[in-house]
mmCIF file of C-alpha atoms in Angstrom:
data_model
loop_
_atom_site.group_PDB
_atom_site.id
_atom_site.type_symbol
_atom_site.label_atom_id
_atom_site.label_comp_id
_atom_site.label_asym_id
_atom_site.label_seq_id
_atom_site.Cartn_x
_atom_site.Cartn_y
_atom_site.Cartn_z
ATOM 1 C CA MET A 1 20.037 2.385 -16.431
ATOM 2 C CA LYS A 2 20.355 -1.435 -17.093
ATOM 3 C CA ARG A 3 19.584 -2.542 -13.393
ATOM 4 C CA ARG A 4 15.899 -0.422 -13.829
ATOM 5 C CA SER A 5 15.076 -1.955 -17.429
ATOM 6 C CA PHE A 6 15.694 -5.463 -16.251
ATOM 7 C CA ILE A 7 13.548 -5.242 -13.567
ATOM 8 C CA LEU A 8 10.831 -3.092 -15.494
ATOM 9 C CA ASN A 9 11.071 -5.533 -18.374
ATOM 10 C CA GLY A 10 10.430 -8.518 -15.866
ATOM 11 C CA LEU A 11 7.502 -6.608 -14.392
ATOM 12 C CA PHE A 12 6.291 -5.538 -18.022
ATOM 13 C CA GLY A 13 6.166 -9.310 -19.106
ATOM 14 C CA CYS A 14 4.349 -10.703 -15.868
ATOM 15 C CA MET A 15 1.643 -7.563 -15.276
ATOM 16 C CA THR A 16 0.460 -7.776 -19.156
ATOM 17 C CA ALA A 17 0.504 -11.674 -19.230
ATOM 18 C CA ALA A 18 -1.683 -11.103 -15.739
ATOM 19 C CA PHE A 19 -3.924 -8.417 -16.854
ATOM 20 C CA SER A 20 -4.273 -8.059 -20.400
ATOM 21 C CA GLN A 21 -4.562 -4.511 -20.241
ATOM 22 C CA PRO A 22 -3.266 -2.269 -22.630
ATOM 23 C CA ALA A 23 -2.987 0.753 -20.217
ATOM 24 C CA LEU A 24 -0.714 -1.432 -18.151
ATOM 25 C CA ALA A 25 1.838 -2.590 -20.566
ATOM 26 C CA ALA A 26 2.289 1.242 -21.668
ATOM 27 C CA SER A 27 2.986 2.160 -18.257
ATOM 28 C CA MET A 28 5.766 -0.045 -17.900
ATOM 29 C CA ALA A 29 7.353 0.612 -21.262
ATOM 30 C CA ARG A 30 7.031 4.897 -20.225
ATOM 31 C CA ALA A 31 8.758 3.764 -16.920
ATOM 32 C CA GLU A 32 11.333 1.854 -18.805
ATOM 33 C CA SER A 33 12.653 4.750 -20.280
ATOM 34 C CA GLY A 34 13.322 6.393 -17.197
ATOM 35 C CA HIS A 35 16.439 7.146 -15.061
ATOM 36 C CA ASP A 36 15.836 6.141 -11.804
ATOM 37 C CA THR A 37 16.455 2.652 -10.239
ATOM 38 C CA ILE A 38 13.927 0.650 -8.202
ATOM 39 C CA GLY A 39 14.336 0.576 -4.127
ATOM 40 C CA ASN A 40 15.689 -2.611 -3.108
ATOM 41 C CA PRO A 41 17.364 -4.210 -6.454
ATOM 42 C CA THR A 42 17.946 -7.839 -4.749
ATOM 43 C CA PHE A 43 13.894 -8.753 -5.200
ATOM 44 C CA PRO A 44 13.235 -10.749 -8.310
ATOM 45 C CA THR A 45 11.211 -9.273 -10.894
ATOM 46 C CA ALA A 46 8.550 -11.825 -10.737
ATOM 47 C CA TRP A 47 8.090 -10.772 -6.754
ATOM 48 C CA ILE A 48 7.474 -7.225 -8.054
ATOM 49 C CA ALA A 49 5.141 -7.766 -10.710
ATOM 50 C CA ALA A 50 3.052 -9.999 -8.304
ATOM 51 C CA LEU A 51 3.314 -7.079 -6.114
ATOM 52 C CA SER A 52 1.528 -4.730 -8.389
ATOM 53 C CA ARG A 53 -0.975 -7.140 -9.394
ATOM 54 C CA ARG A 54 -1.657 -8.208 -5.788
ATOM 55 C CA ILE A 55 -2.069 -4.156 -4.484
ATOM 56 C CA TYR A 56 -3.998 -3.492 -7.889
ATOM 57 C CA LEU A 57 -6.537 -6.088 -7.174
ATOM 58 C CA ASN A 58 -6.879 -5.867 -3.512
ATOM 59 C CA GLU A 59 -7.247 -1.696 -3.462
ATOM 60 C CA CYS A 60 -9.197 -1.615 -6.844
ATOM 61 C CA ALA A 61 -10.622 -4.652 -7.667
ATOM 62 C CA GLY A 62 -8.875 -4.997 -10.655
ATOM 63 C CA GLN A 63 -11.139 -2.126 -12.249
ATOM 64 C CA GLU A 64 -10.118 1.395 -13.330
ATOM 65 C CA ALA A 65 -13.186 3.189 -12.066
ATOM 66 C CA TYR A 66 -11.753 2.275 -8.155
ATOM 67 C CA LEU A 67 -8.629 4.276 -9.291
ATOM 68 C CA LEU A 68 -10.789 7.290 -7.982
ATOM 69 C CA TYR A 69 -12.969 6.628 -4.934
ATOM 70 C CA TRP A 70 -14.463 7.822 -1.824
ATOM 71 C CA SER A 71 -16.244 5.641 0.500
ATOM 72 C CA GLU A 72 -19.239 6.805 2.296
ATOM 73 C CA LYS A 73 -17.818 5.800 5.620
ATOM 74 C CA GLU A 74 -14.818 7.743 5.196
ATOM 75 C CA PRO A 75 -13.666 11.608 5.133
ATOM 76 C CA PHE A 76 -11.507 11.091 2.526
ATOM 77 C CA PRO A 77 -10.838 10.251 -0.971
ATOM 78 C CA SER A 78 -8.768 7.351 -1.915
ATOM 79 C CA LEU A 79 -6.843 7.446 -4.926
ATOM 80 C CA GLY A 80 -4.621 5.536 -7.302
ATOM 81 C CA ILE A 81 -3.084 1.844 -7.498
ATOM 82 C CA GLY A 82 -2.526 1.614 -3.475
ATOM 83 C CA HIS A 83 -5.623 3.667 -2.810
ATOM 84 C CA PHE A 84 -3.238 6.379 -1.208
ATOM 85 C CA ILE A 85 -5.312 8.540 1.186
ATOM 86 C CA TRP A 86 -5.727 12.681 0.493
ATOM 87 C CA PHE A 87 -7.289 14.692 3.188
ATOM 88 C CA PRO A 88 -9.393 17.500 2.361
ATOM 89 C CA LYS A 89 -9.021 20.870 4.515
ATOM 90 C CA GLY A 90 -9.975 20.208 8.225
ATOM 91 C CA VAL A 91 -9.862 16.774 8.288
ATOM 92 C CA ASN A 92 -7.146 15.043 10.113
ATOM 93 C CA PRO A 93 -8.205 11.575 11.308
ATOM 94 C CA SER A 94 -5.402 9.084 12.675
ATOM 95 C CA PHE A 95 -3.543 7.834 9.779
ATOM 96 C CA GLU A 96 -0.751 8.413 7.702
ATOM 97 C CA GLU A 97 -2.122 10.417 4.350
ATOM 98 C CA THR A 98 -0.007 9.041 1.622
ATOM 99 C CA PHE A 99 -1.456 10.383 -1.769
ATOM 100 C CA PRO A 100 0.749 13.889 -1.644
ATOM 101 C CA GLN A 101 3.838 12.031 -1.257
ATOM 102 C CA MET A 102 2.576 9.626 -3.943
ATOM 103 C CA LEU A 103 1.998 12.508 -6.155
ATOM 104 C CA ALA A 104 5.392 14.383 -6.006
ATOM 105 C CA TYR A 105 7.134 11.159 -6.452
ATOM 106 C CA VAL A 106 5.430 9.980 -9.545
ATOM 107 C CA SER A 107 5.231 13.692 -11.278
ATOM 108 C CA GLN A 108 9.176 13.820 -11.033
ATOM 109 C CA ARG A 109 9.157 10.506 -13.236
ATOM 110 C CA TYR A 110 5.892 11.341 -15.511
ATOM 111 C CA SER A 111 4.171 14.528 -15.198
ATOM 112 C CA ALA A 112 0.824 14.729 -13.375
ATOM 113 C CA PRO A 113 -2.087 16.488 -15.161
ATOM 114 C CA LEU A 114 -1.857 20.589 -13.938
ATOM 115 C CA GLU A 115 -5.314 20.554 -12.410
ATOM 116 C CA ILE A 116 -4.104 17.877 -10.143
ATOM 117 C CA LYS A 117 -0.475 18.288 -9.750
ATOM 118 C CA ARG A 118 -1.098 22.388 -8.886
ATOM 119 C CA TYR A 119 -2.552 20.943 -5.682
ATOM 120 C CA LEU A 120 0.983 19.644 -4.629
ATOM 121 C CA GLY A 121 1.556 20.401 -0.969
ATOM 122 C CA GLN A 122 -1.895 21.417 -0.329
ATOM 123 C CA SER A 123 -5.117 19.352 0.858
ATOM 124 C CA ALA A 124 -7.425 17.517 -1.379
ATOM 125 C CA PRO A 125 -9.578 19.898 -3.293
ATOM 126 C CA TRP A 126 -12.917 18.453 -3.036
ATOM 127 C CA ALA A 127 -14.687 19.440 0.586
ATOM 128 C CA ASN A 128 -16.564 16.234 0.454
ATOM 129 C CA ARG A 129 -17.656 13.402 -0.712
ATOM 130 C CA GLU A 130 -20.477 14.574 -2.957
ATOM 131 C CA THR A 131 -18.258 17.228 -4.951
ATOM 132 C CA PHE A 132 -15.191 14.401 -5.369
ATOM 133 C CA LEU A 133 -18.176 12.258 -7.092
ATOM 134 C CA VAL A 134 -19.181 15.112 -9.714
ATOM 135 C CA TRP A 135 -15.549 15.864 -10.297
ATOM 136 C CA SER A 136 -14.629 12.573 -10.841
ATOM 137 C CA ASN A 137 -17.218 12.010 -13.699
ATOM 138 C CA SER A 138 -16.012 15.232 -15.625
ATOM 139 C CA ALA A 139 -13.562 15.322 -17.897
ATOM 140 C CA ALA A 140 -10.513 16.412 -15.692
ATOM 141 C CA GLY A 141 -11.680 13.600 -13.266
ATOM 142 C CA GLU A 142 -11.177 10.995 -16.451
ATOM 143 C CA ASN A 143 -7.891 12.792 -17.565
ATOM 144 C CA PHE A 144 -6.697 11.941 -13.902
ATOM 145 C CA ARG A 145 -7.559 8.460 -13.729
ATOM 146 C CA GLN A 146 -6.201 7.762 -17.250
ATOM 147 C CA TRP A 147 -2.689 9.281 -15.483
ATOM 148 C CA LEU A 148 -3.201 6.908 -12.644
ATOM 149 C CA MET A 149 -3.691 4.077 -15.289
ATOM 150 C CA GLU A 150 -0.453 4.793 -17.169
ATOM 151 C CA SER A 151 1.875 5.348 -14.220
ATOM 152 C CA MET A 152 0.711 1.986 -12.374
ATOM 153 C CA ALA A 153 4.660 1.150 -12.658
ATOM 154 C CA TRP A 154 5.763 4.379 -10.812
ATOM 155 C CA GLN A 155 3.213 3.995 -8.237
ATOM 156 C CA THR A 156 4.420 0.379 -7.395
ATOM 157 C CA GLU A 157 7.897 1.548 -7.383
ATOM 158 C CA PHE A 158 7.007 4.277 -4.813
ATOM 159 C CA ILE A 159 5.272 1.575 -2.550
ATOM 160 C CA LEU A 160 8.150 -0.619 -2.505
ATOM 161 C CA GLN A 161 10.813 2.162 -2.511
ATOM 162 C CA ARG A 162 8.468 3.809 0.330
ATOM 163 C CA PHE A 163 8.326 0.392 2.251
ATOM 164 C CA TRP A 164 11.853 -0.672 2.031
ATOM 165 C CA THR A 165 13.002 2.861 3.380
ATOM 166 C CA LYS A 166 10.411 2.885 6.371
ATOM 167 C CA TRP A 167 11.300 -0.603 7.151
ATOM 168 C CA GLN A 168 15.068 0.135 7.775
ATOM 169 C CA GLN A 169 14.570 3.253 9.624
ATOM 170 C CA ALA A 170 11.827 1.370 11.984
ATOM 171 C CA LEU A 171 14.131 -1.590 12.850
ATOM 172 C CA ALA A 172 17.229 0.924 13.779
ATOM 173 C CA GLU A 173 14.555 2.275 16.136
ATOM 174 C CA ILE A 174 12.970 -0.844 17.659
ATOM 175 C CA PRO A 175 14.759 -1.117 21.075
ATOM 176 C CA LEU A 176 17.443 -3.354 20.996
ATOM 177 C CA THR A 177 15.987 -6.313 23.506
ATOM 178 C CA GLU A 178 13.524 -7.190 20.544
ATOM 179 C CA ARG A 179 15.121 -6.052 17.564
ATOM 180 C CA ASP A 180 16.646 -9.232 16.738
ATOM 181 C CA ASP A 181 13.383 -10.901 17.030
ATOM 182 C CA ILE A 182 11.811 -8.740 14.692
ATOM 183 C CA ARG A 183 14.259 -8.884 12.288
ATOM 184 C CA GLN A 184 14.556 -12.929 11.842
ATOM 185 C CA LYS A 185 10.785 -12.395 11.593
ATOM 186 C CA SER A 186 10.701 -10.310 8.575
ATOM 187 C CA ASP A 187 14.015 -11.627 7.465
ATOM 188 C CA SER A 188 12.225 -15.667 7.220
ATOM 189 C CA PHE A 189 9.414 -13.570 4.988
ATOM 190 C CA ILE A 190 11.335 -11.886 2.606
ATOM 191 C CA ARG A 191 13.217 -14.919 1.452
ATOM 192 C CA PHE A 192 9.984 -16.192 -0.700
ATOM 193 C CA GLN A 193 7.559 -14.747 -2.755
ATOM 194 C CA LEU A 194 4.443 -14.754 -0.517
ATOM 195 C CA GLY A 195 6.153 -13.846 2.447
ATOM 196 C CA PHE A 196 7.527 -10.498 0.473
ATOM 197 C CA LEU A 197 3.731 -10.135 -0.843
ATOM 198 C CA ALA A 198 2.399 -10.401 2.537
ATOM 199 C CA MET A 199 4.644 -7.866 4.409
ATOM 200 C CA VAL A 200 4.803 -5.242 1.578
ATOM 201 C CA ASP A 201 0.660 -5.221 0.949
ATOM 202 C CA TYR A 202 0.109 -5.199 4.679
ATOM 203 C CA PHE A 203 2.602 -2.377 5.150
ATOM 204 C CA ASN A 204 0.312 -0.353 2.153
ATOM 205 C CA PHE A 205 -2.779 -1.788 3.357
ATOM 206 C CA LYS A 206 -2.444 -0.809 7.126
ATOM 207 C CA GLY A 207 0.564 0.481 7.514
ATOM 208 C CA LEU A 208 4.042 0.048 9.591
ATOM 209 C CA GLY A 209 2.695 1.111 12.803
ATOM 210 C CA ASP A 210 5.712 3.392 14.030
ATOM 211 C CA SER A 211 3.398 6.544 14.080
ATOM 212 C CA PRO A 212 1.765 7.427 17.540
ATOM 213 C CA GLN A 213 -1.156 8.784 15.346
ATOM 214 C CA GLU A 214 -2.275 5.269 14.408
ATOM 215 C CA ARG A 215 -3.358 3.863 17.575
ATOM 216 C CA TYR A 216 -6.566 3.162 19.435
ATOM 217 C CA GLN A 217 -6.010 3.633 23.150
ATOM 218 C CA GLY A 218 -2.188 3.080 22.724
ATOM 219 C CA GLU A 219 -2.597 -0.181 20.359
ATOM 220 C CA GLY A 220 -1.505 0.226 16.961
ATOM 221 C CA TRP A 221 -1.997 -2.540 14.000
ATOM 222 C CA GLY A 222 0.535 -1.811 11.509
ATOM 223 C CA LEU A 223 3.311 -4.420 9.977
ATOM 224 C CA ILE A 224 5.552 -4.101 13.384
ATOM 225 C CA GLN A 225 2.799 -5.109 16.089
ATOM 226 C CA VAL A 226 1.993 -7.870 13.625
ATOM 227 C CA PHE A 227 5.472 -9.541 13.825
ATOM 228 C CA ARG A 228 5.791 -8.360 17.499
ATOM 229 C CA SER A 229 2.465 -10.763 18.196
ATOM 230 C CA MET A 230 3.042 -13.301 15.972
ATOM 231 C CA LEU A 231 4.578 -16.817 17.178
ATOM 232 C CA TRP A 232 8.014 -17.766 15.280
ATOM 233 C CA HIS A 233 10.695 -20.078 15.608
ATOM 234 C CA GLU A 234 13.609 -21.512 13.232
ATOM 235 C CA GLY A 235 12.945 -24.025 10.732
ATOM 236 C CA MET A 236 9.285 -22.838 9.971
ATOM 237 C CA SER A 237 7.771 -23.928 6.779
ATOM 238 C CA GLU A 238 6.814 -21.332 4.402
ATOM 239 C CA GLU A 239 3.094 -22.162 5.151
ATOM 240 C CA GLN A 240 3.593 -21.882 8.668
ATOM 241 C CA LEU A 241 4.833 -18.461 8.218
ATOM 242 C CA LEU A 242 2.033 -17.307 6.097
ATOM 243 C CA ASP A 243 -0.431 -18.998 8.818
ATOM 244 C CA GLU A 244 1.248 -17.364 11.951
ATOM 245 C CA PHE A 245 1.134 -14.134 10.073
ATOM 246 C CA ILE A 246 -2.311 -13.931 8.903
ATOM 247 C CA SER A 247 -3.315 -15.077 12.327
ATOM 248 C CA ALA A 248 -1.619 -12.394 14.316
ATOM 249 C CA ALA A 249 -2.716 -9.704 11.757
ATOM 250 C CA LYS A 250 -6.449 -10.838 12.224
ATOM 251 C CA ALA A 251 -6.120 -10.494 16.043
ATOM 252 C CA ARG A 252 -4.825 -7.039 15.618
ATOM 253 C CA LEU A 253 -7.299 -5.426 13.417
ATOM 254 C CA ALA A 254 -9.888 -7.369 15.606
ATOM 255 C CA LEU A 255 -8.293 -5.617 18.439
ATOM 256 C CA ARG A 256 -8.676 -2.140 16.648
ATOM 257 C CA VAL A 257 -12.125 -2.568 15.817
ATOM 258 C CA ARG A 258 -12.734 -3.482 19.606
ATOM 259 C CA LEU A 259 -11.100 -0.078 20.569
ATOM 260 C CA ALA A 260 -12.386 2.187 17.943
ATOM 261 C CA GLU A 261 -14.741 4.878 19.109
ATOM 262 C CA ASN A 262 -16.820 4.199 16.034
ATOM 263 C CA LYS A 263 -17.121 0.095 16.487
ATOM 264 C CA GLN A 264 -20.206 -0.024 14.245
ATOM 265 C CA ILE A 265 -18.329 1.006 10.918
ATOM 266 C CA GLU A 266 -14.973 -0.471 11.497
ATOM 267 C CA ARG A 267 -16.985 -4.190 12.190
ATOM 268 C CA GLN A 268 -18.351 -3.977 8.871
ATOM 269 C CA TRP A 269 -14.975 -3.607 7.383
ATOM 270 C CA LEU A 270 -13.339 -6.495 9.376
ATOM 271 C CA LYS A 271 -15.030 -9.490 7.215
ATOM 272 C CA GLY A 272 -13.046 -7.781 3.873
ATOM 273 C CA TRP A 273 -9.834 -7.104 6.069
ATOM 274 C CA ASN A 274 -10.036 -10.818 6.652
ATOM 275 C CA LYS A 275 -10.175 -11.947 3.336
ATOM 276 C CA ARG A 276 -7.756 -9.675 2.355
ATOM 277 C CA LEU A 277 -5.459 -11.496 4.606
ATOM 278 C CA ASP A 278 -6.597 -15.148 3.817
ATOM 279 C CA GLY A 279 -5.240 -14.035 0.350
ATOM 280 C CA TYR A 280 -1.586 -13.981 0.881
ATOM 281 C CA LYS A 281 -1.402 -17.497 0.522
ATOM 282 C CA LYS A 282 -2.257 -17.462 -2.568
ATOM 283 C CA GLY A 283 -0.222 -14.941 -4.154
#
């Protein structure tokens, strides 16, 4: 309890200063009264606060309206601080569905509205984007948006715990011939704040790269693929590490676009993706 309170007190202080939004402050206060421990307690509180701010700004442009979002170019909605995706019935693209996991995790700590919670373990209840947009502007939609604002601390906790658990599992499964190389690269990023932010945000943004489904023509674009392809040597500065990470990530995403079935749509996203990567230098 004491460890969790320490972490969330730091998160509370940094985030309220960054956003000056009462809902965010209230989210941290609610989380502080909980009983769980956050994923990896060795990360400094300021880093976790910066992670929450970075993901909220990257995914939602720092605006409540984008907590409920369905792009015209995608067959599914993206919800919450991390734009967790939820597939309607019959939709099964080559991406990992994350909203049901987040909903189950956060609901155990801060109960979700019944009109959403009753769909735990099921497909998204909206058949198409038009139906979703109507619902998102209804009283039920506003109630859910408010819950997403109030539960931001737990959503950040979910992202960090999911990252740390999956990353340790992935390292254990990587062949020994390359495991030390990838571990050395990742360890060098975990040692400084901007490296930590880059790793976890990219994981939330494009995944780990361990799922065979998240491939175009056999090529992945997740965190593992970025570390595999980035240049690295002992003694690199933090700036050099970030430059190489960003360069490798841009190359993997450019390859994804070239291999995509629908290149025209994905090409439209590439500029925004690259802008997000460049932001890793700024924290």
